[in-house]
PDB file of C-alpha atoms in Angstrom:
ATOM      1  CA  UNK A1128       5.277  41.315  12.516  1.00 52.00           C
ATOM      2  CA  UNK A1129       4.796  37.554  13.027  1.00 58.00           C
ATOM      3  CA  UNK A1130       7.197  35.501  10.891  1.00 73.00           C
ATOM      4  CA  UNK A1131       6.081  31.930  10.243  1.00 78.00           C
ATOM      5  CA  UNK A1132       6.544  29.664   7.241  1.00 82.00           C
ATOM      6  CA  UNK A1133       4.631  26.779   5.757  1.00 81.00           C
ATOM      7  CA  UNK A1134       7.253  24.187   6.736  1.00 86.00           C
ATOM      8  CA  UNK A1135       6.720  25.107  10.390  1.00 87.00           C
ATOM      9  CA  UNK A1136       2.955  24.760  10.010  1.00 86.00           C
ATOM     10  CA  UNK A1137       3.321  21.472   8.141  1.00 87.00           C
ATOM     11  CA  UNK A1138       5.536  20.136  10.909  1.00 89.00           C
ATOM     12  CA  UNK A1139       3.073  21.340  13.543  1.00 86.00           C
ATOM     13  CA  UNK A1140       0.175  19.523  11.811  1.00 86.00           C
ATOM     14  CA  UNK A1141       2.179  16.311  11.534  1.00 86.00           C
ATOM     15  CA  UNK A1142       2.972  16.360  15.243  1.00 87.00           C
ATOM     16  CA  UNK A1143      -0.722  16.892  15.997  1.00 86.00           C
ATOM     17  CA  UNK A1144      -1.976  14.193  13.618  1.00 85.00           C
ATOM     18  CA  UNK A1145       0.636  11.588  14.442  1.00 82.00           C
ATOM     19  CA  UNK A1146       0.671  12.228  18.166  1.00 83.00           C
ATOM     20  CA  UNK A1147       4.309  13.046  18.737  1.00 86.00           C
ATOM     21  CA  UNK A1148       7.675  14.242  17.496  1.00 88.00           C
ATOM     22  CA  UNK A1149       9.126  10.833  16.660  1.00 87.00           C
ATOM     23  CA  UNK A1150       6.349   9.822  14.274  1.00 85.00           C
ATOM     24  CA  UNK A1151       6.278  13.276  12.711  1.00 86.00           C
ATOM     25  CA  UNK A1152      10.016  13.064  12.126  1.00 87.00           C
ATOM     26  CA  UNK A1153       9.609   9.707  10.344  1.00 83.00           C
ATOM     27  CA  UNK A1154       6.771  11.036   8.199  1.00 79.00           C
ATOM     28  CA  UNK A1155       8.698  14.178   7.218  1.00 81.00           C
ATOM     29  CA  UNK A1156      12.039  12.399   6.783  1.00 79.00           C
ATOM     30  CA  UNK A1157      13.603  14.654   9.414  1.00 85.00           C
ATOM     31  CA  UNK A1158      15.480  14.101  12.652  1.00 90.00           C
ATOM     32  CA  UNK A1159      13.611  14.489  15.923  1.00 90.00           C
ATOM     33  CA  UNK A1160      15.753  17.518  16.938  1.00 91.00           C
ATOM     34  CA  UNK A1161      14.854  19.190  13.628  1.00 91.00           C
ATOM     35  CA  UNK A1162      11.138  18.722  14.294  1.00 90.00           C
ATOM     36  CA  UNK A1163      11.525  19.962  17.862  1.00 90.00           C
ATOM     37  CA  UNK A1164      13.409  23.023  16.617  1.00 90.00           C
ATOM     38  CA  UNK A1165      10.683  23.867  14.083  1.00 90.00           C
ATOM     39  CA  UNK A1166       7.993  23.662  16.752  1.00 89.00           C
ATOM     40  CA  UNK A1167      10.073  25.807  19.122  1.00 90.00           C
ATOM     41  CA  UNK A1168      10.694  28.430  16.412  1.00 89.00           C
ATOM     42  CA  UNK A1169       6.970  28.480  15.608  1.00 88.00           C
ATOM     43  CA  UNK A1170       6.111  28.992  19.271  1.00 87.00           C
ATOM     44  CA  UNK A1171       8.701  31.768  19.539  1.00 87.00           C
ATOM     45  CA  UNK A1172       7.264  33.482  16.452  1.00 87.00           C
ATOM     46  CA  UNK A1173       3.740  33.306  17.872  1.00 87.00           C
ATOM     47  CA  UNK A1174       4.864  34.157  21.433  1.00 87.00           C
ATOM     48  CA  UNK A1175       2.846  31.325  22.910  1.00 89.00           C
ATOM     49  CA  UNK A1176       3.065  27.656  23.764  1.00 90.00           C
ATOM     50  CA  UNK A1177       1.269  25.315  21.379  1.00 88.00           C
ATOM     51  CA  UNK A1178       1.721  22.102  23.368  1.00 89.00           C
ATOM     52  CA  UNK A1179       1.664  21.073  26.982  1.00 87.00           C
ATOM     53  CA  UNK A1180       4.607  18.730  27.413  1.00 80.00           C
ATOM     54  CA  UNK A1181       3.961  16.053  30.024  1.00 77.00           C
ATOM     55  CA  UNK A1182       5.264  12.607  30.871  1.00 74.00           C
ATOM     56  CA  UNK A1183       2.256  11.236  28.982  1.00 72.00           C
ATOM     57  CA  UNK A1184       3.133  13.062  25.781  1.00 75.00           C
ATOM     58  CA  UNK A1185       2.226  16.317  24.044  1.00 82.00           C
ATOM     59  CA  UNK A1186      -1.230  17.872  24.382  1.00 86.00           C
ATOM     60  CA  UNK A1187      -2.460  20.912  22.476  1.00 88.00           C
ATOM     61  CA  UNK A1188      -2.980  24.105  24.407  1.00 90.00           C
ATOM     62  CA  UNK A1189      -6.030  26.273  23.654  1.00 90.00           C
ATOM     63  CA  UNK A1190      -3.908  28.431  21.343  1.00 90.00           C
ATOM     64  CA  UNK A1191      -2.557  25.281  19.728  1.00 87.00           C
ATOM     65  CA  UNK A1192      -6.113  24.117  19.029  1.00 88.00           C
ATOM     66  CA  UNK A1193      -6.872  27.467  17.412  1.00 88.00           C
ATOM     67  CA  UNK A1194      -3.785  27.203  15.220  1.00 88.00           C
ATOM     68  CA  UNK A1195      -4.819  23.795  13.833  1.00 86.00           C
ATOM     69  CA  UNK A1196      -7.748  25.259  11.887  1.00 84.00           C
ATOM     70  CA  UNK A1197      -5.628  28.099  10.462  1.00 86.00           C
ATOM     71  CA  UNK A1198      -2.756  25.766   9.599  1.00 84.00           C
ATOM     72  CA  UNK A1199      -5.122  23.458   7.705  1.00 83.00           C
ATOM     73  CA  UNK A1200      -6.276  26.418   5.598  1.00 82.00           C
ATOM     74  CA  UNK A1201      -2.656  27.153   4.691  1.00 81.00           C
ATOM     75  CA  UNK A1202      -2.228  23.458   3.854  1.00 78.00           C
ATOM     76  CA  UNK A1203      -5.256  23.458   1.546  1.00 75.00           C
ATOM     77  CA  UNK A1204      -4.100  26.649  -0.157  1.00 76.00           C
ATOM     78  CA  UNK A1205      -0.610  25.212  -0.714  1.00 74.00           C
ATOM     79  CA  UNK A1206      -2.154  22.087  -2.237  1.00 66.00           C
ATOM     80  CA  UNK A1207      -4.260  24.164  -4.646  1.00 69.00           C
ATOM     81  CA  UNK A1208      -1.210  26.146  -5.727  1.00 66.00           C
ATOM     82  CA  UNK A1209       0.755  22.938  -6.351  1.00 63.00           C
ATOM     83  CA  UNK A1210      -2.143  21.441  -8.298  1.00 60.00           C
ATOM     84  CA  UNK A1211      -3.143  24.464 -10.403  1.00 60.00           C
ATOM     85  CA  UNK A1212      -0.007  26.584 -10.743  1.00 55.00           C
ATOM     86  CA  UNK A1213       3.221  24.626 -10.275  1.00 54.00           C
ATOM     87  CA  UNK A1214       4.595  22.890 -13.378  1.00 51.00           C
ATOM     88  CA  UNK A1215       4.766  19.099 -12.696  1.00 60.00           C
ATOM     89  CA  UNK A1216       8.408  19.202 -13.830  1.00 58.00           C
ATOM     90  CA  UNK A1217       9.157  21.432 -10.857  1.00 54.00           C
ATOM     91  CA  UNK A1218       7.328  19.468  -8.142  1.00 60.00           C
ATOM     92  CA  UNK A1219       9.760  18.065  -5.614  1.00 68.00           C
ATOM     93  CA  UNK A1220       9.240  15.944  -2.537  1.00 79.00           C
ATOM     94  CA  UNK A1221       8.903  12.289  -1.664  1.00 84.00           C
ATOM     95  CA  UNK A1222       6.223   9.704  -2.381  1.00 91.00           C
ATOM     96  CA  UNK A1223       6.211   6.682  -0.088  1.00 93.00           C
ATOM     97  CA  UNK A1224       4.660   3.793  -1.959  1.00 95.00           C
ATOM     98  CA  UNK A1225       3.669   0.462  -0.449  1.00 96.00           C
ATOM     99  CA  UNK A1226       2.674  -2.450  -2.705  1.00 96.00           C
ATOM    100  CA  UNK A1227       1.682  -6.103  -2.417  1.00 93.00           C
ATOM    101  CA  UNK A1228       4.068  -8.641  -3.949  1.00 91.00           C
ATOM    102  CA  UNK A1229       1.557  -9.490  -6.687  1.00 92.00           C
ATOM    103  CA  UNK A1230       1.737  -5.888  -7.879  1.00 95.00           C
ATOM    104  CA  UNK A1231       5.522  -5.773  -7.502  1.00 94.00           C
ATOM    105  CA  UNK A1232       5.864  -8.779  -9.827  1.00 91.00           C
ATOM    106  CA  UNK A1233       3.483  -7.361 -12.444  1.00 93.00           C
ATOM    107  CA  UNK A1234       3.190  -3.639 -13.135  1.00 95.00           C
ATOM    108  CA  UNK A1235       5.163  -1.826 -10.404  1.00 95.00           C
ATOM    109  CA  UNK A1236       8.043  -0.947 -12.806  1.00 94.00           C
ATOM    110  CA  UNK A1237       5.565   0.636 -15.210  1.00 96.00           C
ATOM    111  CA  UNK A1238       4.010   2.663 -12.378  1.00 96.00           C
ATOM    112  CA  UNK A1239       7.372   3.973 -11.187  1.00 95.00           C
ATOM    113  CA  UNK A1240       8.259   4.874 -14.779  1.00 95.00           C
ATOM    114  CA  UNK A1241       4.953   6.727 -15.233  1.00 95.00           C
ATOM    115  CA  UNK A1242       5.519   8.634 -11.989  1.00 94.00           C
ATOM    116  CA  UNK A1243       9.029   9.652 -13.029  1.00 92.00           C
ATOM    117  CA  UNK A1244       7.657  10.835 -16.344  1.00 92.00           C
ATOM    118  CA  UNK A1245       4.923  12.908 -14.698  1.00 89.00           C
ATOM    119  CA  UNK A1246       7.043  14.242 -11.811  1.00 88.00           C
ATOM    120  CA  UNK A1247      10.738  14.132 -12.839  1.00 89.00           C
ATOM    121  CA  UNK A1248      12.020  15.601  -9.550  1.00 86.00           C
ATOM    122  CA  UNK A1249       9.847  13.482  -7.269  1.00 87.00           C
ATOM    123  CA  UNK A1250      11.710  11.051  -5.007  1.00 89.00           C
ATOM    124  CA  UNK A1251       9.937   7.703  -4.967  1.00 91.00           C
ATOM    125  CA  UNK A1252      10.575   5.090  -2.318  1.00 91.00           C
ATOM    126  CA  UNK A1253       8.626   1.856  -2.077  1.00 89.00           C
ATOM    127  CA  UNK A1254       8.390  -1.246   0.031  1.00 92.00           C
ATOM    128  CA  UNK A1255       6.763  -4.605  -0.674  1.00 93.00           C
ATOM    129  CA  UNK A1256       4.714  -6.201   2.091  1.00 92.00           C
ATOM    130  CA  UNK A1257       1.507  -8.079   2.863  1.00 89.00           C
ATOM    131  CA  UNK A1258      -1.695  -6.059   2.770  1.00 91.00           C
ATOM    132  CA  UNK A1259      -2.334  -6.066   6.519  1.00 90.00           C
ATOM    133  CA  UNK A1260       1.028  -4.358   7.109  1.00 93.00           C
ATOM    134  CA  UNK A1261       0.486  -1.930   4.237  1.00 95.00           C
ATOM    135  CA  UNK A1262      -2.875  -0.920   5.716  1.00 95.00           C
ATOM    136  CA  UNK A1263      -1.255  -0.331   9.106  1.00 93.00           C
ATOM    137  CA  UNK A1264       1.479   1.760   7.490  1.00 92.00           C
ATOM    138  CA  UNK A1265      -1.092   3.824   5.620  1.00 94.00           C
ATOM    139  CA  UNK A1266      -3.167   4.509   8.738  1.00 91.00           C
ATOM    140  CA  UNK A1267      -0.003   5.431  10.664  1.00 87.00           C
ATOM    141  CA  UNK A1268       0.897   7.853   7.829  1.00 87.00           C
ATOM    142  CA  UNK A1269       4.114   5.955   7.158  1.00 88.00           C
ATOM    143  CA  UNK A1270       2.931   5.258   3.581  1.00 93.00           C
ATOM    144  CA  UNK A1271       1.405   7.816   1.223  1.00 93.00           C
ATOM    145  CA  UNK A1272      -0.112   5.372  -1.270  1.00 97.00           C
ATOM    146  CA  UNK A1273      -0.822   1.698  -0.647  1.00 97.00           C
ATOM    147  CA  UNK A1274      -1.603  -0.706  -3.490  1.00 97.00           C
ATOM    148  CA  UNK A1275      -3.070  -3.613  -1.586  1.00 95.00           C
ATOM    149  CA  UNK A1276      -5.873  -6.139  -1.303  1.00 92.00           C
ATOM    150  CA  UNK A1277      -8.636  -3.676  -0.601  1.00 85.00           C
ATOM    151  CA  UNK A1278     -10.599  -1.665  -0.112  1.00 93.00           C
ATOM    152  CA  UNK A1279      -9.496  -0.141   3.179  1.00 93.00           C
ATOM    153  CA  UNK A1280     -12.708   0.320   5.134  1.00 90.00           C
ATOM    154  CA  UNK A1281     -12.093   3.577   6.950  1.00 90.00           C
ATOM    155  CA  UNK A1282     -13.809   6.919   6.505  1.00 90.00           C
ATOM    156  CA  UNK A1283     -10.459   8.696   6.148  1.00 90.00           C
ATOM    157  CA  UNK A1284      -9.269   6.587   3.179  1.00 95.00           C
ATOM    158  CA  UNK A1285      -9.974   7.015  -0.531  1.00 95.00           C
ATOM    159  CA  UNK A1286      -9.941   3.766  -2.520  1.00 97.00           C
ATOM    160  CA  UNK A1287      -9.549   3.476  -6.296  1.00 97.00           C
ATOM    161  CA  UNK A1288     -10.521   0.040  -7.631  1.00 96.00           C
ATOM    162  CA  UNK A1289      -7.943  -1.723  -9.816  1.00 96.00           C
ATOM    163  CA  UNK A1290      -8.373  -4.626 -12.260  1.00 94.00           C
ATOM    164  CA  UNK A1291      -8.605  -7.986 -10.515  1.00 92.00           C
ATOM    165  CA  UNK A1292      -6.181 -10.911 -10.804  1.00 94.00           C
ATOM    166  CA  UNK A1293      -7.868 -14.198 -11.817  1.00 94.00           C
ATOM    167  CA  UNK A1294      -6.401 -17.231 -10.049  1.00 95.00           C
ATOM    168  CA  UNK A1295      -5.526 -20.706 -11.322  1.00 95.00           C
ATOM    169  CA  UNK A1296      -4.415 -23.994  -9.769  1.00 94.00           C
ATOM    170  CA  UNK A1297      -0.858 -25.155 -10.469  1.00 94.00           C
ATOM    171  CA  UNK A1298       1.118 -28.361  -9.971  1.00 92.00           C
ATOM    172  CA  UNK A1299       4.540 -29.616 -11.015  1.00 91.00           C
ATOM    173  CA  UNK A1300       4.824 -30.690 -14.648  1.00 88.00           C
ATOM    174  CA  UNK A1301       7.141 -33.597 -13.967  1.00 78.00           C
ATOM    175  CA  UNK A1302       5.842 -36.979 -12.916  1.00 63.00           C
ATOM    176  CA  UNK A1303       2.129 -36.173 -13.217  1.00 63.00           C
ATOM    177  CA  UNK A1304       0.069 -39.338 -13.521  1.00 57.00           C
ATOM    178  CA  UNK A1305      -3.190 -38.365 -11.785  1.00 59.00           C
ATOM    179  CA  UNK A1306      -6.253 -38.589 -14.027  1.00 61.00           C
ATOM    180  CA  UNK A1307      -8.659 -36.838 -11.681  1.00 69.00           C
ATOM    181  CA  UNK A1308      -7.748 -33.134 -11.210  1.00 71.00           C
ATOM    182  CA  UNK A1309      -9.315 -33.190  -7.744  1.00 72.00           C
ATOM    183  CA  UNK A1310      -6.684 -35.748  -6.666  1.00 78.00           C
ATOM    184  CA  UNK A1311      -4.042 -33.035  -6.808  1.00 82.00           C
ATOM    185  CA  UNK A1312      -5.602 -31.493  -3.703  1.00 83.00           C
ATOM    186  CA  UNK A1313      -4.513 -34.467  -1.624  1.00 83.00           C
ATOM    187  CA  UNK A1314      -1.065 -32.898  -1.761  1.00 86.00           C
ATOM    188  CA  UNK A1315       0.076 -29.988   0.454  1.00 90.00           C
ATOM    189  CA  UNK A1316      -1.407 -26.679  -0.671  1.00 92.00           C
ATOM    190  CA  UNK A1317       0.890 -23.668  -0.787  1.00 91.00           C
ATOM    191  CA  UNK A1318      -0.942 -20.446  -0.099  1.00 88.00           C
ATOM    192  CA  UNK A1319      -0.699 -16.776   0.770  1.00 87.00           C
ATOM    193  CA  UNK A1320       0.647 -15.650   4.129  1.00 85.00           C
ATOM    194  CA  UNK A1321      -1.428 -15.993   7.273  1.00 85.00           C
ATOM    195  CA  UNK A1322      -3.530 -12.973   8.265  1.00 82.00           C
ATOM    196  CA  UNK A1323      -4.368 -12.246   4.625  1.00 85.00           C
ATOM    197  CA  UNK A1324      -7.811 -12.466   3.016  1.00 86.00           C
ATOM    198  CA  UNK A1325      -6.727 -14.923   0.246  1.00 89.00           C
ATOM    199  CA  UNK A1326      -5.342 -17.306   2.892  1.00 88.00           C
ATOM    200  CA  UNK A1327      -8.548 -17.171   4.936  1.00 90.00           C
ATOM    201  CA  UNK A1328     -10.837 -17.623   1.920  1.00 91.00           C
ATOM    202  CA  UNK A1329      -8.795 -20.505   0.496  1.00 90.00           C
ATOM    203  CA  UNK A1330      -8.664 -22.232   3.888  1.00 90.00           C
ATOM    204  CA  UNK A1331     -12.454 -22.034   4.228  1.00 91.00           C
ATOM    205  CA  UNK A1332     -13.003 -23.357   0.689  1.00 91.00           C
ATOM    206  CA  UNK A1333     -10.533 -26.226   1.132  1.00 89.00           C
ATOM    207  CA  UNK A1334     -12.057 -27.295   4.448  1.00 89.00           C
ATOM    208  CA  UNK A1335     -15.499 -27.263   2.846  1.00 89.00           C
ATOM    209  CA  UNK A1336     -14.563 -29.105  -0.379  1.00 87.00           C
ATOM    210  CA  UNK A1337     -11.627 -31.315   0.657  1.00 85.00           C
ATOM    211  CA  UNK A1338     -11.907 -31.599   4.426  1.00 85.00           C
ATOM    212  CA  UNK A1339     -10.062 -30.436   7.549  1.00 83.00           C
ATOM    213  CA  UNK A1340      -7.227 -32.896   6.920  1.00 84.00           C
ATOM    214  CA  UNK A1341      -5.870 -30.747   4.071  1.00 85.00           C
ATOM    215  CA  UNK A1342      -2.293 -29.515   4.611  1.00 87.00           C
ATOM    216  CA  UNK A1343      -1.749 -25.764   4.222  1.00 89.00           C
ATOM    217  CA  UNK A1344       1.673 -24.135   3.904  1.00 90.00           C
ATOM    218  CA  UNK A1345       1.431 -20.321   3.993  1.00 90.00           C
ATOM    219  CA  UNK A1346       4.119 -18.181   2.394  1.00 88.00           C
ATOM    220  CA  UNK A1347       4.609 -14.432   2.015  1.00 83.00           C
ATOM    221  CA  UNK A1348       6.511 -14.970  -1.261  1.00 87.00           C
ATOM    222  CA  UNK A1349       4.687 -15.757  -4.492  1.00 88.00           C
ATOM    223  CA  UNK A1350       7.940 -16.520  -6.284  1.00 89.00           C
ATOM    224  CA  UNK A1351       8.802 -19.056  -3.567  1.00 91.00           C
ATOM    225  CA  UNK A1352       5.384 -20.681  -4.005  1.00 92.00           C
ATOM    226  CA  UNK A1353       5.978 -21.128  -7.730  1.00 93.00           C
ATOM    227  CA  UNK A1354       9.440 -22.618  -7.111  1.00 93.00           C
ATOM    228  CA  UNK A1355       8.047 -25.071  -4.557  1.00 93.00           C
ATOM    229  CA  UNK A1356       5.273 -26.091  -6.957  1.00 94.00           C
ATOM    230  CA  UNK A1357       7.839 -26.665  -9.702  1.00 93.00           C
ATOM    231  CA  UNK A1358       9.866 -28.823  -7.290  1.00 92.00           C
ATOM    232  CA  UNK A1359       6.709 -30.922  -6.722  1.00 90.00           C
ATOM    233  CA  UNK A1360       6.501 -30.058  -3.037  1.00 91.00           C
ATOM    234  CA  UNK A1361       2.873 -29.074  -3.262  1.00 91.00           C
ATOM    235  CA  UNK A1362       0.188 -27.418  -5.376  1.00 93.00           C
ATOM    236  CA  UNK A1363      -0.990 -23.817  -5.263  1.00 94.00           C
ATOM    237  CA  UNK A1364      -3.678 -21.449  -6.484  1.00 93.00           C
ATOM    238  CA  UNK A1365      -1.919 -18.312  -7.682  1.00 94.00           C
ATOM    239  CA  UNK A1366      -2.439 -15.381 -10.086  1.00 94.00           C
ATOM    240  CA  UNK A1367      -2.721 -16.763 -13.626  1.00 93.00           C
ATOM    241  CA  UNK A1368      -0.795 -13.819 -15.073  1.00 92.00           C
ATOM    242  CA  UNK A1369       2.260 -14.908 -13.060  1.00 92.00           C
ATOM    243  CA  UNK A1370       1.997 -18.583 -13.965  1.00 93.00           C
ATOM    244  CA  UNK A1371       1.539 -18.314 -17.729  1.00 92.00           C
ATOM    245  CA  UNK A1372       5.250 -18.215 -18.624  1.00 92.00           C
ATOM    246  CA  UNK A1373       6.083 -21.181 -16.385  1.00 94.00           C
ATOM    247  CA  UNK A1374       3.271 -23.199 -17.950  1.00 94.00           C
ATOM    248  CA  UNK A1375       4.433 -22.244 -21.452  1.00 94.00           C
ATOM    249  CA  UNK A1376       7.959 -23.338 -20.533  1.00 93.00           C
ATOM    250  CA  UNK A1377       6.673 -26.746 -19.395  1.00 91.00           C
ATOM    251  CA  UNK A1378       7.851 -26.252 -15.801  1.00 93.00           C
ATOM    252  CA  UNK A1379       4.399 -26.390 -14.176  1.00 94.00           C
ATOM    253  CA  UNK A1380       0.911 -27.310 -15.321  1.00 92.00           C
ATOM    254  CA  UNK A1381      -2.479 -25.751 -14.709  1.00 92.00           C
ATOM    255  CA  UNK A1382      -5.242 -28.057 -13.457  1.00 91.00           C
ATOM    256  CA  UNK A1383      -8.932 -27.588 -12.728  1.00 90.00           C
ATOM    257  CA  UNK A1384     -10.426 -29.315  -9.668  1.00 89.00           C
ATOM    258  CA  UNK A1385     -13.818 -27.800 -10.518  1.00 88.00           C
ATOM    259  CA  UNK A1386     -13.519 -24.655  -8.423  1.00 89.00           C
ATOM    260  CA  UNK A1387     -11.199 -21.724  -7.884  1.00 91.00           C
ATOM    261  CA  UNK A1388     -11.243 -18.817  -5.412  1.00 92.00           C
ATOM    262  CA  UNK A1389     -12.514 -15.458  -6.643  1.00 91.00           C
ATOM    263  CA  UNK A1390     -10.020 -13.078  -8.311  1.00 93.00           C
ATOM    264  CA  UNK A1391      -7.761 -10.982  -6.110  1.00 93.00           C
ATOM    265  CA  UNK A1392      -9.125  -7.440  -5.833  1.00 94.00           C
ATOM    266  CA  UNK A1393      -6.680  -4.603  -5.300  1.00 96.00           C
ATOM    267  CA  UNK A1394      -7.141  -0.908  -4.618  1.00 97.00           C
ATOM    268  CA  UNK A1395      -4.887   2.122  -4.720  1.00 97.00           C
ATOM    269  CA  UNK A1396      -5.633   3.579  -1.296  1.00 97.00           C
ATOM    270  CA  UNK A1397      -4.594   6.878   0.261  1.00 95.00           C
ATOM    271  CA  UNK A1398      -5.672   9.197   3.064  1.00 92.00           C
ATOM    272  CA  UNK A1399      -8.143  11.907   2.117  1.00 88.00           C
ATOM    273  CA  UNK A1400      -6.535  14.427   4.462  1.00 82.00           C
ATOM    274  CA  UNK A1401      -4.281  16.203   4.095  1.00 79.00           C
ATOM    275  CA  UNK A1402      -5.146  16.415   0.419  1.00 82.00           C
ATOM    276  CA  UNK A1403      -2.193  15.682  -1.836  1.00 84.00           C
ATOM    277  CA  UNK A1404      -2.243  16.321  -5.572  1.00 86.00           C
ATOM    278  CA  UNK A1405       0.825  14.109  -6.065  1.00 89.00           C
ATOM    279  CA  UNK A1406      -0.616  11.157  -4.124  1.00 92.00           C
ATOM    280  CA  UNK A1407      -4.009  11.419  -5.815  1.00 92.00           C
ATOM    281  CA  UNK A1408      -2.348  11.595  -9.238  1.00 93.00           C
ATOM    282  CA  UNK A1409      -0.208   8.556  -8.375  1.00 95.00           C
ATOM    283  CA  UNK A1410      -3.322   6.571  -7.405  1.00 97.00           C
ATOM    284  CA  UNK A1411      -4.989   7.328 -10.736  1.00 96.00           C
ATOM    285  CA  UNK A1412      -1.764   6.495 -12.575  1.00 96.00           C
ATOM    286  CA  UNK A1413      -1.769   3.125 -10.797  1.00 97.00           C
ATOM    287  CA  UNK A1414      -5.236   2.427 -12.203  1.00 97.00           C
ATOM    288  CA  UNK A1415      -4.192   3.505 -15.705  1.00 96.00           C
ATOM    289  CA  UNK A1416      -1.022   1.404 -15.648  1.00 97.00           C
ATOM    290  CA  UNK A1417      -2.912  -1.647 -14.344  1.00 96.00           C
ATOM    291  CA  UNK A1418      -5.547  -1.346 -17.076  1.00 96.00           C
ATOM    292  CA  UNK A1419      -2.873  -1.139 -19.786  1.00 95.00           C
ATOM    293  CA  UNK A1420      -1.059  -4.133 -18.259  1.00 93.00           C
ATOM    294  CA  UNK A1421      -4.146  -6.351 -18.385  1.00 90.00           C
ATOM    295  CA  UNK A1422      -5.140  -5.064 -21.822  1.00 87.00           C
ATOM    296  CA  UNK A1423      -1.819  -6.440 -23.108  1.00 79.00           C
TER     297      UNK A1423
END
């Protein structure tokens, strides 16, 4: 009688999808020898080789290709059992969450709290990064759920739209004597990191409305941008929800040069396959938490 288990099949599918043992080990939070051992035990149980091991990597054998379809059926069945039968209090595992800094400074704590409440035994790890890196991590299956400037335009990704973040222009409160709000834009403009959509859009708008002589200073840290604005080292267009307290405290001011970039649009994005009840639930929780945050 053939003895195989779901963990072996799950490991096998990760090696196939990610293209090797090292990436599968990272995705499964295992060591490379542990992944290799699972594949070897699976091959021993089936009395056949599933991969051709060459200097160029691992390639599925014909029997390995046949196993993929069967393993995916087991995967789908396991997901249905977890979704329909298992009590959420008993669901264990790990959710790898990647978020943009804007989200981290607003409603990330509420999301983590909601996840802990829904899945008490779930291990949640998260990292904060720019959207281009979060997208790469999602496509490489290093992140389960990415909350980023979206949507991610790929057939394999599901995107859930989240409430947008209106932007506002800010300058230092001290020493302001300009009468014309547009004159503020003669100062250096602090902006989002390079290789991000907000940076590109703002650069295009500034070149069109102010001219190519405008000085841009990109930063990957929103909090640093606000501190630099307060120190009168430049002006910035940043999420209004993050600037309200500083304005109320008299540390910075909001000004209107007659135009402002469109609101930042975020999505909760995750891979459609393999289907994951936990990841899909987390994405919908992100939308719910964001809606409550902006309703307040």
